[in-house]
Coordinates of C-alpha atoms and ligand atoms in Angstrom, one line a residue:
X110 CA 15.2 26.0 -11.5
X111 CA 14.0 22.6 -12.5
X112 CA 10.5 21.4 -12.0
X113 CA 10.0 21.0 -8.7
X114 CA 6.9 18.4 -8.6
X115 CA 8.1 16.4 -11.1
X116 CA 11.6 15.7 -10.1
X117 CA 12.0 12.7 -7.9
X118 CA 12.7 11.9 -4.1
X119 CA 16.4 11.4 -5.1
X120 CA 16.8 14.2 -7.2
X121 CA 15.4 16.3 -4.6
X122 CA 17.8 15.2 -2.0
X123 CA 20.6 16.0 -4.1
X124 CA 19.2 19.7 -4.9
X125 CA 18.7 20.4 -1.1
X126 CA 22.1 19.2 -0.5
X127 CA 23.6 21.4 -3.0
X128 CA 21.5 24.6 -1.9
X129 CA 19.9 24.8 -5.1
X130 CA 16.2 25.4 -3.6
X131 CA 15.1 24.9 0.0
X132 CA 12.2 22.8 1.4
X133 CA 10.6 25.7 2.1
X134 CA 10.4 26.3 -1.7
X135 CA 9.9 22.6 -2.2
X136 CA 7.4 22.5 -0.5
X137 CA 5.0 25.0 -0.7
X138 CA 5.1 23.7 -4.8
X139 CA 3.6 20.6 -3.5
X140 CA 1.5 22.6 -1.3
X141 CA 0.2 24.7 -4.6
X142 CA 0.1 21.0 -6.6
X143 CA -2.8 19.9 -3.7
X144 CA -4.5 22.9 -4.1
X145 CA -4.7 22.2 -8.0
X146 CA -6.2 18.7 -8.2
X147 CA -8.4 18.9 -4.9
X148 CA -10.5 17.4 -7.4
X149 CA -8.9 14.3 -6.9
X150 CA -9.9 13.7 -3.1
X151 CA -6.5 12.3 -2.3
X152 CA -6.4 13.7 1.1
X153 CA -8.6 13.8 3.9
X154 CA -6.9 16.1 5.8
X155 CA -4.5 18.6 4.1
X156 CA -1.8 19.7 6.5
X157 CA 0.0 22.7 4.5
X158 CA 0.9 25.6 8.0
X159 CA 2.4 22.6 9.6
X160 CA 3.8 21.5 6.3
X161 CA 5.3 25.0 6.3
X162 CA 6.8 25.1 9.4
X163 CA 8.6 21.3 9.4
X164 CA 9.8 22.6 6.3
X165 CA 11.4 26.2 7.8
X166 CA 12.6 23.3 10.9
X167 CA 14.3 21.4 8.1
X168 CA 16.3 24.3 6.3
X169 CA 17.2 25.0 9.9
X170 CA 19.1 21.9 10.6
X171 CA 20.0 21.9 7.3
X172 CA 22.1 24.6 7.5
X173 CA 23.4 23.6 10.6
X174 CA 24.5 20.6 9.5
X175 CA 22.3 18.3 11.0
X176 CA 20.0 17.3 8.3
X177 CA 18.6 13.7 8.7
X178 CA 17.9 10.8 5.7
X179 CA 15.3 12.5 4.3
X180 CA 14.8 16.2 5.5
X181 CA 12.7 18.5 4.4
X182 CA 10.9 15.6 1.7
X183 CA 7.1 16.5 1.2
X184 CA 5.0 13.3 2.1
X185 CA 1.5 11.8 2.1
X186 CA 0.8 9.8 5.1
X187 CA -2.0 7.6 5.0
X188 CA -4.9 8.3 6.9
X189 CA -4.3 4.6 9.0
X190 CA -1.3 6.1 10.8
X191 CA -2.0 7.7 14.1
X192 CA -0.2 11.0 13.9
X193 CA 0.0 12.9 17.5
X194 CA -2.0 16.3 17.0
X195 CA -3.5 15.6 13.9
X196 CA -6.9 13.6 12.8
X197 CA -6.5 10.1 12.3
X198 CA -10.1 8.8 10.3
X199 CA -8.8 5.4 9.3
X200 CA -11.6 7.1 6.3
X201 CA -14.4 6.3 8.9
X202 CA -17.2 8.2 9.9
X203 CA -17.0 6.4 13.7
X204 CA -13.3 8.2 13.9
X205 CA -14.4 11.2 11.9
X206 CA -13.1 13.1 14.6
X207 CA -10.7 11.3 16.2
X208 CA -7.5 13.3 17.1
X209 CA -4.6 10.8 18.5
X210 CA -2.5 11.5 22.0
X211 CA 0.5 9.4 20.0
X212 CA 2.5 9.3 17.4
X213 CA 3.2 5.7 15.3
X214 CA 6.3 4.4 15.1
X215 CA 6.6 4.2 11.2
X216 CA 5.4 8.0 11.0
X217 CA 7.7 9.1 14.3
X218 CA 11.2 6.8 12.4
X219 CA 9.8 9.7 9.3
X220 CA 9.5 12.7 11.4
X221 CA 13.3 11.5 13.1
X222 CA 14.2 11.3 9.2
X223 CA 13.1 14.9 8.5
X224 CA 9.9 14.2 5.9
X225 CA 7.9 16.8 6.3
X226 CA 3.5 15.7 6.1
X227 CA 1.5 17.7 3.5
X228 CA -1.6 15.4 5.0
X229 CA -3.5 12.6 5.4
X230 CA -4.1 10.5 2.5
X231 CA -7.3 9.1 1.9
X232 CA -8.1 5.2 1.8
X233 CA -10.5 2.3 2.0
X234 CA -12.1 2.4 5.1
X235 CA -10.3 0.6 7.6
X236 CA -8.3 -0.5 4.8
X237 CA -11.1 -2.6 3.5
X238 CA -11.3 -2.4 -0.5
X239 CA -9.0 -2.6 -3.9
X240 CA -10.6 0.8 -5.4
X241 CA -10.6 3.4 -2.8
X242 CA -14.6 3.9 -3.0
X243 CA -15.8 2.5 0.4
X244 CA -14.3 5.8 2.2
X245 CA -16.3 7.8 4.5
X246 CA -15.0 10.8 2.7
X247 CA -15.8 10.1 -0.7
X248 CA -13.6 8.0 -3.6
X249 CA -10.6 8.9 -5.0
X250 CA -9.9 9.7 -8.7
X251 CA -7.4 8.2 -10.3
X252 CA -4.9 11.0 -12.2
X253 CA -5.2 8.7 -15.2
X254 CA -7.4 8.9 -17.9
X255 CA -8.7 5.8 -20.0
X256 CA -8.0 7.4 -23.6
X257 CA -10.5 5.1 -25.1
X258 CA -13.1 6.4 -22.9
X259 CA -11.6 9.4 -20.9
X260 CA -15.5 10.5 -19.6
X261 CA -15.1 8.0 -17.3
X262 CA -13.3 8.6 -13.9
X263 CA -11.2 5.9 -13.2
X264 CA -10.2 4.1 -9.6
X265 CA -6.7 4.5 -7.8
X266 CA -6.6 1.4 -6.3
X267 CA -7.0 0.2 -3.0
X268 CA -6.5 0.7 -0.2
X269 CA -4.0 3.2 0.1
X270 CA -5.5 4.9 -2.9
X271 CA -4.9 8.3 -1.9
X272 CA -1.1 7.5 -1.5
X273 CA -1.0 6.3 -4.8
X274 CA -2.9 9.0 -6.4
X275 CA -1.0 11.9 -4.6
X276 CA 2.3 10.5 -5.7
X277 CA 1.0 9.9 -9.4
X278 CA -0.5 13.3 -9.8
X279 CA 2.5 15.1 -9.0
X280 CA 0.9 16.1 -5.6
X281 CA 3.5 14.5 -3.4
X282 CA 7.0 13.3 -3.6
X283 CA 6.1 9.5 -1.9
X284 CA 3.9 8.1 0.3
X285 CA 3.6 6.3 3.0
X286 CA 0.7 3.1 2.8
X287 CA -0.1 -0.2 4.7
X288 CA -0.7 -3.3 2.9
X289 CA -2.8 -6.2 4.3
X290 CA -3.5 -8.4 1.0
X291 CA -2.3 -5.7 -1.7
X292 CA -3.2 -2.8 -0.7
X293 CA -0.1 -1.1 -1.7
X294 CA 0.9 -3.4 -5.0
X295 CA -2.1 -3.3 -6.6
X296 CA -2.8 1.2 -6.4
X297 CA 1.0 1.2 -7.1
X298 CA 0.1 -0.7 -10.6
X299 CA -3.0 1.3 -11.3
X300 CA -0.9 4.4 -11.1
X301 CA 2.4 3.9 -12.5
X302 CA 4.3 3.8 -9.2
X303 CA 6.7 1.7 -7.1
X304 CA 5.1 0.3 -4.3
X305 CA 6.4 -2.1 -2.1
X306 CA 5.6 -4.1 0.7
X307 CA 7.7 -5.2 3.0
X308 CA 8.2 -8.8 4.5
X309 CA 5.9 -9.0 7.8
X310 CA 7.6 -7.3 10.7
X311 CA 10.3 -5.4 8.9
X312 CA 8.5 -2.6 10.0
X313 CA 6.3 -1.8 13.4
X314 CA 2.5 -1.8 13.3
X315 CA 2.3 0.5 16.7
X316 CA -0.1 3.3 16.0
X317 CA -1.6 1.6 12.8
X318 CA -5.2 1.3 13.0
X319 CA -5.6 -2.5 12.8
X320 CA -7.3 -4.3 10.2
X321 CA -5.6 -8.1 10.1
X322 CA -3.0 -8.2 12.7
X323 CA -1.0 -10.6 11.5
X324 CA -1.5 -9.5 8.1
X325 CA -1.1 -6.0 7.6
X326 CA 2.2 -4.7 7.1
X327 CA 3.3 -0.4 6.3
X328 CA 5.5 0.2 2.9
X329 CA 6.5 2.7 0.6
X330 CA 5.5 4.4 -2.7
X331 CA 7.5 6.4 -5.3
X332 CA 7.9 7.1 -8.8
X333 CA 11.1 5.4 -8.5
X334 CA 12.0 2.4 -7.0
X335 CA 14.8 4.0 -5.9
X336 CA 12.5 6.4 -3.9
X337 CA 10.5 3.9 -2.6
X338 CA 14.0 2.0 -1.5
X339 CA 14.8 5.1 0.9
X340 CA 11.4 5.5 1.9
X341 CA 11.5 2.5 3.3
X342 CA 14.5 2.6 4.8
X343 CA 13.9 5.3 7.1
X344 CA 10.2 3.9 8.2
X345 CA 12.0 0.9 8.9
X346 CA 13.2 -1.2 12.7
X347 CA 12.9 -2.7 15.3
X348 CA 10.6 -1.3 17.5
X349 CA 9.9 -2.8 21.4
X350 CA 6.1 -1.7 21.0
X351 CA 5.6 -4.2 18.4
X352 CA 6.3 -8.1 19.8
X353 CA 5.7 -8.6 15.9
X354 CA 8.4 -6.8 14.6
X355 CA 11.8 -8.1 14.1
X356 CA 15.0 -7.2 15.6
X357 CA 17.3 -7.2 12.4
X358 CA 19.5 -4.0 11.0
X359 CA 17.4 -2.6 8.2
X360 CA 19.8 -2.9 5.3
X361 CA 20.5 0.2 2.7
X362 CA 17.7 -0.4 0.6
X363 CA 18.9 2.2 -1.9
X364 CA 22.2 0.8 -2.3
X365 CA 21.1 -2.8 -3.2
X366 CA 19.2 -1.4 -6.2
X367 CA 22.6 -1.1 -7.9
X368 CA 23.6 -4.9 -8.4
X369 CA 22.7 -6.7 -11.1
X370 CA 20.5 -9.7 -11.2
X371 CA 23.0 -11.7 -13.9
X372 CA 22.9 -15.3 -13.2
X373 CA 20.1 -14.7 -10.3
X374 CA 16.9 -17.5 -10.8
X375 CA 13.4 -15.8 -11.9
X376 CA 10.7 -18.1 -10.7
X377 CA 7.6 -17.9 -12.9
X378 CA 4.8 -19.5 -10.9
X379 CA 2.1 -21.5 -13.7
X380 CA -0.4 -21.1 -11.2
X381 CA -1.4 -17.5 -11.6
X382 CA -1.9 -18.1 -15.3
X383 CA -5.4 -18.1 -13.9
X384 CA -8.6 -18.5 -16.1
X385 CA -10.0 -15.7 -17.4
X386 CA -6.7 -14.1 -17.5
X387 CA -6.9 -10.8 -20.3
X388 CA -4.8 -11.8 -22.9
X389 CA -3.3 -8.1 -22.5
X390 CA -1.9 -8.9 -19.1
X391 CA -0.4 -12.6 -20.0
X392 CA 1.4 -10.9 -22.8
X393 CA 2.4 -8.1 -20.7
X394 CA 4.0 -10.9 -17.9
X395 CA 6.0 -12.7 -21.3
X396 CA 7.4 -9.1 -21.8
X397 CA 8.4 -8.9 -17.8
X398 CA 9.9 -12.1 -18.4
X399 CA 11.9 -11.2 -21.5
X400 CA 13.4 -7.9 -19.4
X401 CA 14.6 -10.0 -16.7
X402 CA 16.1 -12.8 -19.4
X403 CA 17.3 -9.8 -20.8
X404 CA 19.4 -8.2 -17.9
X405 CA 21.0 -11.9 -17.3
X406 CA 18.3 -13.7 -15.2
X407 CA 17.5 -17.6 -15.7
X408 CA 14.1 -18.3 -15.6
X409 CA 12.8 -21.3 -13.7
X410 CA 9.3 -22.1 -14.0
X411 CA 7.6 -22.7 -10.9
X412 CA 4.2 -24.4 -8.8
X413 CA 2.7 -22.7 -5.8
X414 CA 0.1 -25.9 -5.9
X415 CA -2.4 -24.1 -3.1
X416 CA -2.5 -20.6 -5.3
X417 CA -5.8 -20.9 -5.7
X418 CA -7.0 -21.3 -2.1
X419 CA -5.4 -17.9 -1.3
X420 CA -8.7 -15.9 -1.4
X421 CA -10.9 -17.5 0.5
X422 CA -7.8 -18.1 3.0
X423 CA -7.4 -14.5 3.1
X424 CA -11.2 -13.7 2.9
X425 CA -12.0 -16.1 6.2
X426 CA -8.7 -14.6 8.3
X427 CA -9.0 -10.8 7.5
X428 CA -12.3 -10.3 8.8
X429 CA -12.0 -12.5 11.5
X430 CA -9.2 -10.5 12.8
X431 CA -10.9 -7.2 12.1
X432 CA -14.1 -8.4 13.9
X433 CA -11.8 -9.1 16.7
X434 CA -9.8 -5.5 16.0
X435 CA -13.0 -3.0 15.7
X436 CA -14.9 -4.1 18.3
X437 CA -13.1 -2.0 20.4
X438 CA -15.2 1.4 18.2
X439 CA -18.2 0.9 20.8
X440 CA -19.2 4.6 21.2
X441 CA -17.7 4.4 25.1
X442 CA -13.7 4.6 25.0
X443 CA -13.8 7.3 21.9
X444 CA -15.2 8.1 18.6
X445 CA -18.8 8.3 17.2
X446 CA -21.0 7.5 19.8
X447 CA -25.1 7.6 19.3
X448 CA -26.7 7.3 22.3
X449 CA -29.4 4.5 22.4
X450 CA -32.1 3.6 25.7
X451 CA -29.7 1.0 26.8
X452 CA -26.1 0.2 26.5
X453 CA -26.6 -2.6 24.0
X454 CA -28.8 -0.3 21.8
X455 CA -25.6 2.2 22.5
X456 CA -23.1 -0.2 20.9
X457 CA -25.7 -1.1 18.0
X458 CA -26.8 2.3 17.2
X459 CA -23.2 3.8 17.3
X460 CA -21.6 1.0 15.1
X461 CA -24.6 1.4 12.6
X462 CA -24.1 4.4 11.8
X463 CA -20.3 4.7 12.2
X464 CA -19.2 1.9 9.9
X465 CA -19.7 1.8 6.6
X466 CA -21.5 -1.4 4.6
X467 CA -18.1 -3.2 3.3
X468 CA -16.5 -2.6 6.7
X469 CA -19.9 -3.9 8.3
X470 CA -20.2 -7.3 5.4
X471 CA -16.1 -7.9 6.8
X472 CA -17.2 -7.6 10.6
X473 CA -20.4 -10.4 10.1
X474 CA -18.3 -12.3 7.8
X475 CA -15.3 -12.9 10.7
X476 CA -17.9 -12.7 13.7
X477 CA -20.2 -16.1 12.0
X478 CA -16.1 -17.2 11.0
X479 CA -14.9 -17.2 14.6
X480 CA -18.1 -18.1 16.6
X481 CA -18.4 -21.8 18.2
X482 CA -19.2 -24.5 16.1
X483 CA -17.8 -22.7 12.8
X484 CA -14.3 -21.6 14.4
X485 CA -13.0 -25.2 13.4
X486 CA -14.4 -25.5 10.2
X487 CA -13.5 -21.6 8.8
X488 CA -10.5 -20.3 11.2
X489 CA -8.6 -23.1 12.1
X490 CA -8.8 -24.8 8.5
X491 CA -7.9 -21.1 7.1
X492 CA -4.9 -21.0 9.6
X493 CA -4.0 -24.9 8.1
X494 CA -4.3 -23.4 4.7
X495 CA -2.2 -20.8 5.2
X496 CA 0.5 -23.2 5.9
X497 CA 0.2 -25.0 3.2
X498 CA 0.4 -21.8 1.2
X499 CA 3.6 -20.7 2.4
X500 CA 4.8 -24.1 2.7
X501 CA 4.9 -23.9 -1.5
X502 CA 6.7 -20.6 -1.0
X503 CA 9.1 -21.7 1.5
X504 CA 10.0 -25.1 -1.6
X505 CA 10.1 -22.7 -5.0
X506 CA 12.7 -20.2 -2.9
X507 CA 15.1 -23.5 -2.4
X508 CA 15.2 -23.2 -6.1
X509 CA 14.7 -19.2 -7.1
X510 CA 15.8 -15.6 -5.8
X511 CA 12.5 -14.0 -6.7
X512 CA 9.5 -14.5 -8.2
X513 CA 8.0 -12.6 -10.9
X514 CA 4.3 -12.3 -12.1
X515 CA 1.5 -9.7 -12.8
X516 CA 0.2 -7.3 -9.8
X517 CA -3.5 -7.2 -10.7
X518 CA -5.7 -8.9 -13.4
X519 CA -6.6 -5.9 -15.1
X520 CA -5.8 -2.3 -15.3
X521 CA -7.5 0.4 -13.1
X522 CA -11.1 0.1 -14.0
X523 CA -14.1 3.0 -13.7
X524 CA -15.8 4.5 -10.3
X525 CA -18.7 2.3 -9.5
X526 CA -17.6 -1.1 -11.4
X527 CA -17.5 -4.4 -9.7
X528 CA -19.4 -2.2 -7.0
X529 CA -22.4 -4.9 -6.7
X530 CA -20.2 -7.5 -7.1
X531 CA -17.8 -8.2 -3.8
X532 CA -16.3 -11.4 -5.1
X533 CA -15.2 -9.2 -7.9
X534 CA -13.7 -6.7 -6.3
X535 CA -12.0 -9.2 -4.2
X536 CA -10.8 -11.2 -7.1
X537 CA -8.7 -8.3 -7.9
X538 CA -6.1 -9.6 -5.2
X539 CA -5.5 -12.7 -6.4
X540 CA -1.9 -12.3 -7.2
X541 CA -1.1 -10.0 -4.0
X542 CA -2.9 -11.8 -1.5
X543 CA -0.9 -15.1 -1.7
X544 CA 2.2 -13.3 -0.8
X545 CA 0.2 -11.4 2.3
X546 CA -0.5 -14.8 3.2
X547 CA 2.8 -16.4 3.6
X548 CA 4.6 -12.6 5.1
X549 CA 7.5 -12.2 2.1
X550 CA 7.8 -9.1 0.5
X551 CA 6.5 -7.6 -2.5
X552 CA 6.7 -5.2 -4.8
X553 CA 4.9 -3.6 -7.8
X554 CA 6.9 -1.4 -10.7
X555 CA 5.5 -0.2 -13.8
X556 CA 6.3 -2.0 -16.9
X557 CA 3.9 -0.5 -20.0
X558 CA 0.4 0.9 -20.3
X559 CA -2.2 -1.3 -21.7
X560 CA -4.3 -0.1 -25.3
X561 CA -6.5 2.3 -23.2
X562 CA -3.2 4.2 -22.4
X563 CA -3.1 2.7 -18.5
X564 CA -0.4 1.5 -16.9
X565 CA 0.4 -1.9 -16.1
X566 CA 2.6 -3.5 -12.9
X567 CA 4.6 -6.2 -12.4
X568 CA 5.2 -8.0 -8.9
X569 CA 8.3 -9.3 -7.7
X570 CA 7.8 -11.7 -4.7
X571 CA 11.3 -12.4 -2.5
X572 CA 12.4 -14.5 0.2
X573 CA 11.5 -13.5 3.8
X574 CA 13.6 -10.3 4.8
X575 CA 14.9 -10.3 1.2
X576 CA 13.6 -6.8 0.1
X577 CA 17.3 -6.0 -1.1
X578 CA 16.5 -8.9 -4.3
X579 CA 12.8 -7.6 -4.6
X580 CA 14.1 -4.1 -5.4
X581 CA 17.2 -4.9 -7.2
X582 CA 15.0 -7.6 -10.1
X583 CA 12.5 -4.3 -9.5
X584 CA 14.6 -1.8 -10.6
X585 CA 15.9 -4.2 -13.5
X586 CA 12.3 -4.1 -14.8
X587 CA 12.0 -0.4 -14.4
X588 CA 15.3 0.3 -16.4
X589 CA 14.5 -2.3 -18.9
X590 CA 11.0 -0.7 -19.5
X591 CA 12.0 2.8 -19.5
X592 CA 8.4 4.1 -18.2
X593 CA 7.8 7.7 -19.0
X594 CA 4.3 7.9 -18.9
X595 CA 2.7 10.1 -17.2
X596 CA -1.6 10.8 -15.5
X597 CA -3.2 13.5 -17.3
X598 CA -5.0 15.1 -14.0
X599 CA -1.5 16.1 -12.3
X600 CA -1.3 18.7 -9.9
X601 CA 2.0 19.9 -11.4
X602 CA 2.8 23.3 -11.5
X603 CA 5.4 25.4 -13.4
X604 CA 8.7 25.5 -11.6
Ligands
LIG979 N1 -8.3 -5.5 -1.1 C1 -8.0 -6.3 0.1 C2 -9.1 -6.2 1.1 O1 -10.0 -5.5 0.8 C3 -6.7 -5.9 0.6 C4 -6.7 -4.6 1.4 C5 -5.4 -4.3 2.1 O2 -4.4 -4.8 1.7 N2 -5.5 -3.4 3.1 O3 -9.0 -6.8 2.1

């Protein structure tokens, strides 16, 4: 039997179809793969006896012919979706124990698809972070190793950077992750994943803890793009619960990997040739260029003239939005509560303790933000920026199918660096935030490693609704850079 942790989502499909292992067996290898690299703290909660039995309900329907998109599939769902039954920390302590009535739609269209949940991925609390260290429950550890200074544990990524790292090490066969300002591009290039990120409202936030409302978005990691196309697909829809979701038919992501992109316009946008830039990665976005020149593309070159407004845009309307969003974690309705004399010491004591200090720095940040005599100068002129931003999106599309540029400014980089340094840490979304901003999808693949022995991703922005041109220049990349390489802390396991 071939390996089964290191085979992908595809290949899996195919191998249950054909009867050659059941999800049973599949299953329990991932199962064995989590137990291996605990080490890596990419789940919060590991769900294996449930794990188990979706998997004995899948070779059920299975054999009766009733097997849905993705049956019996092992997956990590991050710890943001509220799954009916089982604890839902959002990686906070105030919802340590929190244990949702419902189920989400995204995680419910996965369950209807036949995935089966090896657990709860760990994350930035409340989503907040590029590196995975701000969770309640400790960081996550990248599977890769720097092989210039391999003492030193590396970051996933963030936020969803126990998706990333589960599907990297071998642990899980794709993941599930939200992405607010690159929270699934930028641990899908740190780990040598697809990740992508649909446009805003492709698929329903109901039963995702909020951060940004109308910037957060749920998406899809694989090893593949491929995988990541029919993850997607079946997380996907319409959904009544969501006014912000959008009634279209969810094309077959899968099949629109399989055109080619001869003839099709590759916008190269010169602003994000930003200072500072490592020569490593502005050599690595020629070589993304030269694939896609390569496989038939034309390449325009391109302004987004308010690029570099994007981060404080995004840094005044995300916590504003989740100042707004978690003040509803008071210690009264549910979660942590510590008792104080009165009920305003209540509220004070309880969200002390509860919240941790970025989540804390985001909430006073968008409370001063939103508060009278400042709402005009920081909201509303963020909400006028933000126009402008996708204003240059909405002219450079007249002109190109996608654009193409670097995911992050640097590879993944140590536990505990740009730690004292916020502005650093958020400087690490400047190329994924601009996109956020302006709702179009986008999507990370690996394209090289760097010297350390890293890997390296490239984004592919598209056209609102448009995910079908994102992961067909994607999966050009992918084939054109043929990358192989693999973490050195996997969970894999012996077929
Ligand atoms: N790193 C960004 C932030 O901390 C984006 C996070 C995300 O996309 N959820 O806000």
């Amino acid at each position: 039997m071939t390996n089964l942790t290191s085979m992908t989502m595809a290949e899996a499909l195919k191998g249950l179809e054909n009867k050659e292992f059941t999800s049973v067996e599949l299953t329990q290898k991932h199962i064995d793969a989590m137990a291996q690299a605990k080490h890596l703290n990419a789940f919060i909660t590991e769900t294996p006896e449930l794990a188990l039995k979706q998997a004995s309900e899948s070779d059920k329907r299975r054999a009766a012919g009733n097997a849905g998109a993705l049956d019996g599939i092992p997956i990590a769902m991050k710890d943001l979706f509220c799954t009916k039954g089982i604890r839902t920390t959002a990686a906070s302590k105030i919802l340590e124990n929190f244990i949702p009535q419902y189920e989400s739609t995204v995680s419910q269209n996965l369950l209807n698809a036949g995935t089966v949940t090896l657990g709860k991925a760990n994350l930035d609390q409340f989503a907040m972070g590029s590196s995975n260290t701000t969770s309640h429950f400790g960081n996550v550890i990248s599977p890769w190793k720097n092989q210039n200074s391999n003492n030193l544990d590396l970051v996933p990524g963030g936020s969803s950077g126990g998706s990333a790292a589960a599907v990297a090490a071998r642990i899980s066969m794709a993941a599930t992750g939200t992405d607010t300002g690159g929270s699934i591009r930028q641990p899908a290039a740190f780990c040598g994943l697809a990740g992508i990120k649909p446009t805003y409202g492709r698929c329903s936030r109901w039963g995702i803890i909020a951060f940004s409302s109308s910037l957060d978005q749920a998406g899809a990691f694989g090893r593949t793009v491929e995988d990541a196309a029919l993850l997607l697909k079946s997380m996907a829809g319409f959904d009544p619960k969501d006014s912000t979701s959008a009634d279209l038919p969810v094309p077959d992501f899968a099949a629109a990997i399989t055109g080619d992109i001869k003839g099709k316009k590759i916008g190269i946008p010169k602003e994000y040739r930003i200072d500072g830039m490592p020569d490593e990665i502005e050599k690595f976005w020629q070589q993304g260029i030269e694939m896609v020149k390569d496989a038939g593309a034309e390449i325009v070159d391109v302004s987004l003239p308010h690029t570099k407004y994007a981060v404080p845009t995004y840094y005044v309307i995300a916590p504003a939005e989740a100042s707004s969003n978690l003040a509803r974690y008071d210690g009264v309705k549910y979660g942590l509560r510590v008792d104080g004399e009165d009920l305003n010491s209540t509220y004070e004591n309880t969200r002390a303790e509860g919240f941790g200090d970025e989540v804390i720095r985001r909430i006073m940040i968008g409370t001063y933000a939103l508060s009278s005599g400042y709402y005009d100068a920081y909201y509303i002129k963020a909400q006028k920026v933000r126009r402008l931003i996708s204003n240059d999106f909405e002219n450079v599309f007249k002109e190109c199918d996608a654009l193409l540029t670097p995911t992050a400014p640097s590879a993944a980089f140590a536990i505990g660096e740009n730690e004292d340094d916020p502005v650093k840490m958020y400087l690490n979304d400047v190329f994924t935030i601009p996109a956020s901003l302006a709702g179009l999808p986008g999507m990370s693949v690996p394209a090289g490693l760097n010297s350390d022995g890293l890997p390296l991703g490239l984004q592919i922005i598209g056209r609102p609704w448009d995910e079908e041109m994102v992961l067909r220049v994607g999966h050009s990349i992918e084939k054109a850079a043929n990358f192989t390489a693999q973490p050195q802390l996997t969970g894999k396991i012996a077929a």
